[in-house]
Short mmCIF file of N, CA and C in Angstrom, two decimals:
data_model
loop_
_atom_site.label_atom_id
_atom_site.label_comp_id
_atom_site.label_asym_id
_atom_site.label_seq_id
_atom_site.Cartn_x
_atom_site.Cartn_y
_atom_site.Cartn_z
N MET V 1256 98.11 109.59 92.39
CA MET V 1256 97.29 108.55 91.77
C MET V 1256 97.22 108.76 90.26
N PRO V 1257 97.34 107.69 89.51
CA PRO V 1257 97.18 107.82 88.06
C PRO V 1257 95.71 108.09 87.72
N ALA V 1258 95.49 108.64 86.56
CA ALA V 1258 94.13 108.94 86.11
C ALA V 1258 93.49 107.65 85.57
N ILE V 1259 92.81 106.96 86.46
CA ILE V 1259 92.15 105.69 86.11
C ILE V 1259 90.66 105.86 86.38
N ARG V 1260 89.87 105.47 85.41
CA ARG V 1260 88.42 105.50 85.61
C ARG V 1260 88.06 104.25 86.41
N LYS V 1261 87.94 104.45 87.72
CA LYS V 1261 87.84 103.34 88.67
C LYS V 1261 86.67 102.41 88.35
N ARG V 1262 85.49 102.94 88.12
CA ARG V 1262 84.33 102.10 87.88
C ARG V 1262 84.51 101.26 86.61
N ASP V 1263 84.96 101.90 85.54
CA ASP V 1263 85.19 101.19 84.28
C ASP V 1263 86.29 100.14 84.43
N THR V 1264 87.35 100.50 85.12
CA THR V 1264 88.47 99.58 85.31
C THR V 1264 88.05 98.39 86.16
N SER V 1265 87.27 98.63 87.20
CA SER V 1265 86.79 97.53 88.05
C SER V 1265 85.90 96.57 87.26
N ALA V 1266 85.03 97.12 86.43
CA ALA V 1266 84.15 96.28 85.61
C ALA V 1266 84.97 95.46 84.62
N TRP V 1267 85.99 96.08 84.03
CA TRP V 1267 86.87 95.39 83.10
C TRP V 1267 87.61 94.25 83.80
N ILE V 1268 88.14 94.51 84.98
CA ILE V 1268 88.84 93.48 85.75
C ILE V 1268 87.90 92.33 86.07
N ARG V 1269 86.66 92.63 86.43
CA ARG V 1269 85.68 91.57 86.70
C ARG V 1269 85.42 90.72 85.45
N ARG V 1270 85.33 91.37 84.28
CA ARG V 1270 85.12 90.63 83.02
C ARG V 1270 86.30 89.70 82.74
N VAL V 1271 87.50 90.21 82.91
CA VAL V 1271 88.70 89.39 82.67
C VAL V 1271 88.73 88.21 83.65
N ALA V 1272 88.50 88.49 84.92
CA ALA V 1272 88.49 87.41 85.93
C ALA V 1272 87.44 86.36 85.58
N ALA V 1273 86.25 86.80 85.18
CA ALA V 1273 85.17 85.87 84.82
C ALA V 1273 85.57 84.98 83.65
N SER V 1274 86.37 85.52 82.72
CA SER V 1274 86.80 84.72 81.57
C SER V 1274 87.72 83.57 82.00
N TYR V 1275 88.23 83.63 83.23
CA TYR V 1275 89.05 82.56 83.81
C TYR V 1275 88.26 81.77 84.85
N GLY V 1276 86.96 82.02 84.92
CA GLY V 1276 86.12 81.33 85.90
C GLY V 1276 86.34 81.83 87.32
N LYS V 1277 86.79 83.06 87.46
CA LYS V 1277 87.10 83.64 88.77
C LYS V 1277 86.20 84.83 89.05
N LYS V 1278 86.09 85.16 90.33
CA LYS V 1278 85.41 86.39 90.73
C LYS V 1278 86.40 87.21 91.55
N VAL V 1279 86.17 88.51 91.57
CA VAL V 1279 87.09 89.41 92.25
C VAL V 1279 86.64 89.61 93.69
N GLY V 1280 87.54 89.33 94.60
CA GLY V 1280 87.29 89.59 96.02
C GLY V 1280 87.93 90.91 96.38
N GLU V 1281 88.95 90.86 97.24
CA GLU V 1281 89.64 92.07 97.66
C GLU V 1281 91.01 92.14 97.00
N VAL V 1282 91.15 93.12 96.13
CA VAL V 1282 92.43 93.36 95.46
C VAL V 1282 92.83 94.79 95.76
N GLY V 1283 93.97 94.94 96.41
CA GLY V 1283 94.47 96.26 96.74
C GLY V 1283 95.59 96.67 95.81
N TYR V 1284 95.65 97.96 95.52
CA TYR V 1284 96.68 98.50 94.64
C TYR V 1284 97.49 99.53 95.39
N LEU V 1285 98.81 99.47 95.21
CA LEU V 1285 99.70 100.50 95.71
C LEU V 1285 100.46 101.04 94.50
N PHE V 1286 100.16 102.27 94.13
CA PHE V 1286 100.88 102.94 93.05
C PHE V 1286 102.00 103.73 93.70
N CYS V 1287 103.23 103.47 93.26
CA CYS V 1287 104.38 104.06 93.95
C CYS V 1287 105.45 104.47 92.95
N ASP V 1288 106.61 104.88 93.48
CA ASP V 1288 107.75 105.23 92.64
C ASP V 1288 108.75 104.07 92.63
N ASP V 1289 109.81 104.23 91.85
CA ASP V 1289 110.82 103.17 91.73
C ASP V 1289 111.46 102.81 93.06
N GLU V 1290 111.73 103.81 93.88
CA GLU V 1290 112.41 103.52 95.14
C GLU V 1290 111.55 102.65 96.06
N LYS V 1291 110.25 102.91 96.09
CA LYS V 1291 109.36 102.12 96.94
C LYS V 1291 109.25 100.69 96.43
N ILE V 1292 109.12 100.50 95.12
CA ILE V 1292 108.98 99.12 94.62
C ILE V 1292 110.29 98.35 94.81
N LEU V 1293 111.43 99.04 94.73
CA LEU V 1293 112.70 98.39 95.01
C LEU V 1293 112.75 97.94 96.47
N GLU V 1294 112.28 98.79 97.36
CA GLU V 1294 112.21 98.44 98.79
C GLU V 1294 111.33 97.21 99.00
N VAL V 1295 110.16 97.18 98.37
CA VAL V 1295 109.25 96.03 98.49
C VAL V 1295 109.89 94.79 97.90
N ASN V 1296 110.53 94.93 96.76
CA ASN V 1296 111.18 93.80 96.10
C ASN V 1296 112.29 93.21 96.98
N ARG V 1297 113.06 94.07 97.60
CA ARG V 1297 114.13 93.60 98.49
C ARG V 1297 113.56 92.93 99.74
N GLU V 1298 112.59 93.59 100.37
CA GLU V 1298 112.06 93.10 101.64
C GLU V 1298 111.30 91.79 101.51
N PHE V 1299 110.43 91.70 100.53
CA PHE V 1299 109.53 90.54 100.46
C PHE V 1299 110.00 89.45 99.51
N LEU V 1300 110.73 89.81 98.45
CA LEU V 1300 111.13 88.81 97.47
C LEU V 1300 112.64 88.58 97.43
N LYS V 1301 113.37 89.38 98.20
CA LYS V 1301 114.84 89.28 98.24
C LYS V 1301 115.46 89.50 96.87
N HIS V 1302 114.81 90.33 96.04
CA HIS V 1302 115.33 90.71 94.73
C HIS V 1302 115.86 92.13 94.81
N ASP V 1303 117.03 92.36 94.24
CA ASP V 1303 117.64 93.68 94.30
C ASP V 1303 117.60 94.35 92.93
N TYR V 1304 116.38 94.57 92.43
CA TYR V 1304 116.23 95.26 91.15
C TYR V 1304 114.87 95.93 91.07
N TYR V 1305 114.79 96.88 90.15
CA TYR V 1305 113.54 97.60 89.91
C TYR V 1305 112.65 96.73 89.04
N THR V 1306 111.35 96.93 89.17
CA THR V 1306 110.38 96.22 88.35
C THR V 1306 109.15 97.10 88.21
N ASP V 1307 108.27 96.74 87.28
CA ASP V 1307 107.07 97.55 87.12
C ASP V 1307 105.95 97.10 88.05
N ILE V 1308 105.94 95.81 88.40
CA ILE V 1308 104.83 95.29 89.21
C ILE V 1308 105.29 94.13 90.09
N ILE V 1309 104.70 94.07 91.26
CA ILE V 1309 104.85 92.92 92.16
C ILE V 1309 103.43 92.55 92.58
N THR V 1310 103.11 91.26 92.46
CA THR V 1310 101.78 90.78 92.83
C THR V 1310 101.89 89.83 94.00
N PHE V 1311 101.12 90.10 95.04
CA PHE V 1311 101.03 89.21 96.19
C PHE V 1311 99.68 88.50 96.11
N ASP V 1312 99.72 87.19 96.00
CA ASP V 1312 98.54 86.37 95.76
C ASP V 1312 98.00 85.82 97.08
N TYR V 1313 96.76 86.20 97.40
CA TYR V 1313 96.07 85.68 98.58
C TYR V 1313 94.75 85.03 98.16
N CYS V 1314 94.71 84.50 96.94
CA CYS V 1314 93.46 83.95 96.40
C CYS V 1314 92.98 82.77 97.22
N GLU V 1315 91.66 82.67 97.26
CA GLU V 1315 91.01 81.55 97.95
C GLU V 1315 90.01 80.94 96.98
N GLY V 1316 90.28 79.70 96.54
CA GLY V 1316 89.39 79.05 95.58
C GLY V 1316 89.33 79.85 94.30
N ASP V 1317 88.12 80.17 93.88
CA ASP V 1317 87.92 80.92 92.64
C ASP V 1317 87.79 82.42 92.87
N THR V 1318 88.14 82.89 94.07
CA THR V 1318 88.04 84.32 94.38
C THR V 1318 89.43 84.94 94.39
N LEU V 1319 89.57 85.99 93.58
CA LEU V 1319 90.85 86.70 93.52
C LEU V 1319 90.99 87.64 94.70
N ASN V 1320 92.05 87.45 95.44
CA ASN V 1320 92.43 88.34 96.54
C ASN V 1320 93.93 88.55 96.43
N GLY V 1321 94.35 89.78 96.59
CA GLY V 1321 95.78 90.04 96.54
C GLY V 1321 96.10 91.51 96.64
N ASP V 1322 97.38 91.77 96.67
CA ASP V 1322 97.89 93.14 96.65
C ASP V 1322 98.79 93.27 95.44
N ILE V 1323 98.63 94.37 94.73
CA ILE V 1323 99.40 94.64 93.53
C ILE V 1323 100.13 95.97 93.72
N VAL V 1324 101.45 95.91 93.62
CA VAL V 1324 102.30 97.09 93.78
C VAL V 1324 102.82 97.46 92.40
N ILE V 1325 102.58 98.70 91.98
CA ILE V 1325 102.96 99.14 90.63
C ILE V 1325 103.82 100.39 90.72
N SER V 1326 104.99 100.33 90.09
CA SER V 1326 105.85 101.51 90.02
C SER V 1326 105.45 102.34 88.81
N LEU V 1327 104.90 103.51 89.07
CA LEU V 1327 104.49 104.40 87.98
C LEU V 1327 105.72 104.93 87.23
N ASP V 1328 106.86 105.05 87.92
CA ASP V 1328 108.09 105.47 87.25
C ASP V 1328 108.48 104.47 86.17
N THR V 1329 108.48 103.20 86.50
CA THR V 1329 108.87 102.17 85.55
C THR V 1329 107.83 102.02 84.44
N VAL V 1330 106.55 102.13 84.79
CA VAL V 1330 105.51 102.07 83.76
C VAL V 1330 105.75 103.19 82.74
N ARG V 1331 106.04 104.38 83.24
CA ARG V 1331 106.26 105.53 82.35
C ARG V 1331 107.49 105.32 81.47
N SER V 1332 108.59 104.85 82.06
CA SER V 1332 109.80 104.65 81.26
C SER V 1332 109.62 103.49 80.27
N ASN V 1333 108.91 102.44 80.66
CA ASN V 1333 108.64 101.34 79.73
C ASN V 1333 107.79 101.81 78.56
N ALA V 1334 106.79 102.63 78.85
CA ALA V 1334 105.93 103.16 77.78
C ALA V 1334 106.77 103.96 76.79
N GLN V 1335 107.66 104.79 77.30
CA GLN V 1335 108.52 105.59 76.43
C GLN V 1335 109.43 104.71 75.59
N GLN V 1336 110.05 103.71 76.22
CA GLN V 1336 110.97 102.82 75.51
C GLN V 1336 110.25 102.00 74.43
N LEU V 1337 109.01 101.61 74.72
CA LEU V 1337 108.24 100.78 73.78
C LEU V 1337 107.44 101.60 72.78
N GLY V 1338 107.46 102.94 72.94
CA GLY V 1338 106.68 103.80 72.06
C GLY V 1338 105.19 103.63 72.26
N LYS V 1339 104.79 103.34 73.50
CA LYS V 1339 103.38 103.12 73.83
C LYS V 1339 102.83 104.32 74.60
N ASP V 1340 101.53 104.43 74.58
CA ASP V 1340 100.83 105.42 75.38
C ASP V 1340 100.93 105.02 76.86
N TYR V 1341 101.18 106.00 77.73
CA TYR V 1341 101.32 105.72 79.16
C TYR V 1341 100.09 105.01 79.72
N SER V 1342 98.90 105.48 79.38
CA SER V 1342 97.67 104.89 79.90
C SER V 1342 97.53 103.43 79.45
N GLU V 1343 97.88 103.17 78.19
CA GLU V 1343 97.81 101.80 77.68
C GLU V 1343 98.77 100.89 78.44
N GLU V 1344 99.99 101.37 78.66
CA GLU V 1344 100.98 100.57 79.38
C GLU V 1344 100.56 100.36 80.83
N LEU V 1345 99.98 101.37 81.45
CA LEU V 1345 99.51 101.23 82.83
C LEU V 1345 98.41 100.17 82.90
N HIS V 1346 97.48 100.19 81.98
CA HIS V 1346 96.42 99.18 81.99
C HIS V 1346 96.97 97.78 81.70
N ARG V 1347 97.99 97.70 80.85
CA ARG V 1347 98.63 96.40 80.60
C ARG V 1347 99.25 95.87 81.91
N VAL V 1348 99.89 96.74 82.66
CA VAL V 1348 100.53 96.30 83.90
C VAL V 1348 99.47 95.92 84.94
N ILE V 1349 98.41 96.70 85.03
CA ILE V 1349 97.33 96.37 85.97
C ILE V 1349 96.78 94.98 85.66
N ILE V 1350 96.49 94.72 84.39
CA ILE V 1350 95.88 93.43 84.05
C ILE V 1350 96.91 92.30 84.16
N HIS V 1351 98.18 92.63 84.01
CA HIS V 1351 99.24 91.63 84.23
C HIS V 1351 99.13 91.07 85.66
N GLY V 1352 98.95 91.97 86.62
CA GLY V 1352 98.80 91.53 88.01
C GLY V 1352 97.55 90.68 88.20
N ILE V 1353 96.45 91.08 87.58
CA ILE V 1353 95.21 90.32 87.68
C ILE V 1353 95.39 88.93 87.05
N LEU V 1354 96.09 88.88 85.92
CA LEU V 1354 96.34 87.58 85.27
C LEU V 1354 97.18 86.67 86.16
N HIS V 1355 98.13 87.25 86.89
CA HIS V 1355 98.88 86.43 87.86
C HIS V 1355 97.91 85.85 88.90
N LEU V 1356 96.99 86.66 89.39
CA LEU V 1356 96.02 86.17 90.37
C LEU V 1356 95.11 85.10 89.77
N CYS V 1357 94.91 85.16 88.46
CA CYS V 1357 94.09 84.15 87.75
C CYS V 1357 94.88 82.87 87.47
N GLY V 1358 96.17 82.86 87.81
CA GLY V 1358 96.97 81.66 87.64
C GLY V 1358 97.95 81.68 86.48
N GLN V 1359 98.03 82.79 85.76
CA GLN V 1359 98.98 82.91 84.65
C GLN V 1359 100.38 83.21 85.20
N ASN V 1360 101.38 82.60 84.60
CA ASN V 1360 102.76 82.83 85.00
C ASN V 1360 103.57 83.32 83.81
N ASP V 1361 104.75 83.86 84.08
CA ASP V 1361 105.58 84.37 82.99
C ASP V 1361 107.07 84.17 83.24
N LYS V 1362 107.44 83.23 84.08
CA LYS V 1362 108.85 83.02 84.40
C LYS V 1362 109.49 81.88 83.62
N ALA V 1363 108.77 80.79 83.41
CA ALA V 1363 109.33 79.61 82.74
C ALA V 1363 109.38 79.84 81.22
N PRO V 1364 110.20 79.07 80.53
CA PRO V 1364 110.30 79.20 79.07
C PRO V 1364 108.91 79.07 78.41
N GLY V 1365 108.62 80.01 77.52
CA GLY V 1365 107.36 79.99 76.79
C GLY V 1365 106.21 80.68 77.50
N GLU V 1366 106.31 80.86 78.81
CA GLU V 1366 105.22 81.48 79.56
C GLU V 1366 105.08 82.97 79.26
N ARG V 1367 106.18 83.64 78.98
CA ARG V 1367 106.14 85.08 78.70
C ARG V 1367 105.24 85.37 77.50
N GLU V 1368 105.40 84.57 76.45
CA GLU V 1368 104.58 84.75 75.25
C GLU V 1368 103.11 84.49 75.54
N LEU V 1369 102.83 83.47 76.35
CA LEU V 1369 101.44 83.18 76.73
C LEU V 1369 100.86 84.32 77.56
N MET V 1370 101.67 84.89 78.45
CA MET V 1370 101.20 86.01 79.28
C MET V 1370 100.91 87.22 78.40
N GLU V 1371 101.79 87.50 77.45
CA GLU V 1371 101.59 88.65 76.57
C GLU V 1371 100.31 88.48 75.74
N ALA V 1372 100.06 87.25 75.27
CA ALA V 1372 98.83 86.99 74.52
C ALA V 1372 97.61 87.18 75.41
N ALA V 1373 97.71 86.74 76.67
CA ALA V 1373 96.60 86.91 77.63
C ALA V 1373 96.38 88.40 77.92
N GLU V 1374 97.47 89.16 78.02
CA GLU V 1374 97.35 90.61 78.23
C GLU V 1374 96.64 91.27 77.04
N ASP V 1375 97.05 90.89 75.82
CA ASP V 1375 96.42 91.45 74.62
C ASP V 1375 94.93 91.13 74.59
N LYS V 1376 94.57 89.90 74.91
CA LYS V 1376 93.17 89.48 74.92
C LYS V 1376 92.39 90.29 75.98
N ALA V 1377 92.99 90.45 77.14
CA ALA V 1377 92.34 91.19 78.22
C ALA V 1377 92.19 92.66 77.85
N LEU V 1378 93.21 93.25 77.24
CA LEU V 1378 93.13 94.65 76.84
C LEU V 1378 92.03 94.86 75.81
N ALA V 1379 91.83 93.89 74.94
CA ALA V 1379 90.74 93.98 73.95
C ALA V 1379 89.37 93.96 74.63
N MET V 1380 89.28 93.36 75.81
CA MET V 1380 88.02 93.30 76.56
C MET V 1380 87.71 94.63 77.23
N ARG V 1381 88.66 95.53 77.23
CA ARG V 1381 88.48 96.84 77.88
C ARG V 1381 87.56 97.75 77.08
N GLU V 1382 87.49 97.51 75.81
CA GLU V 1382 86.74 98.40 74.93
C GLU V 1382 85.27 98.09 74.89
#
């Protein structure tokens, strides 16, 4: 398990969700290695590549419900490549999944920049 201050992180996630008019229901996290996330990506999404996060959305109305799978290997390598602190990158990935549950997307043209801005705004709410 990564060193996450669970109570503080949960409160932060609730603040971010509230900023989208949402409340947090049941959100499960699976912190794993690259091989496990590749297995999940292949089995459930039919994608044959590594990724840092996969979000399964089970939201109902304004309540966030879902499962978030995070590869700590990829988070660590991304942090190194970007010259970022591991903890900062991990929190960015965690909130990325929450933002997906809040309805933010990052696949279509222009959405990536909007997602990054939403991540930055959410990270600022952590302090």
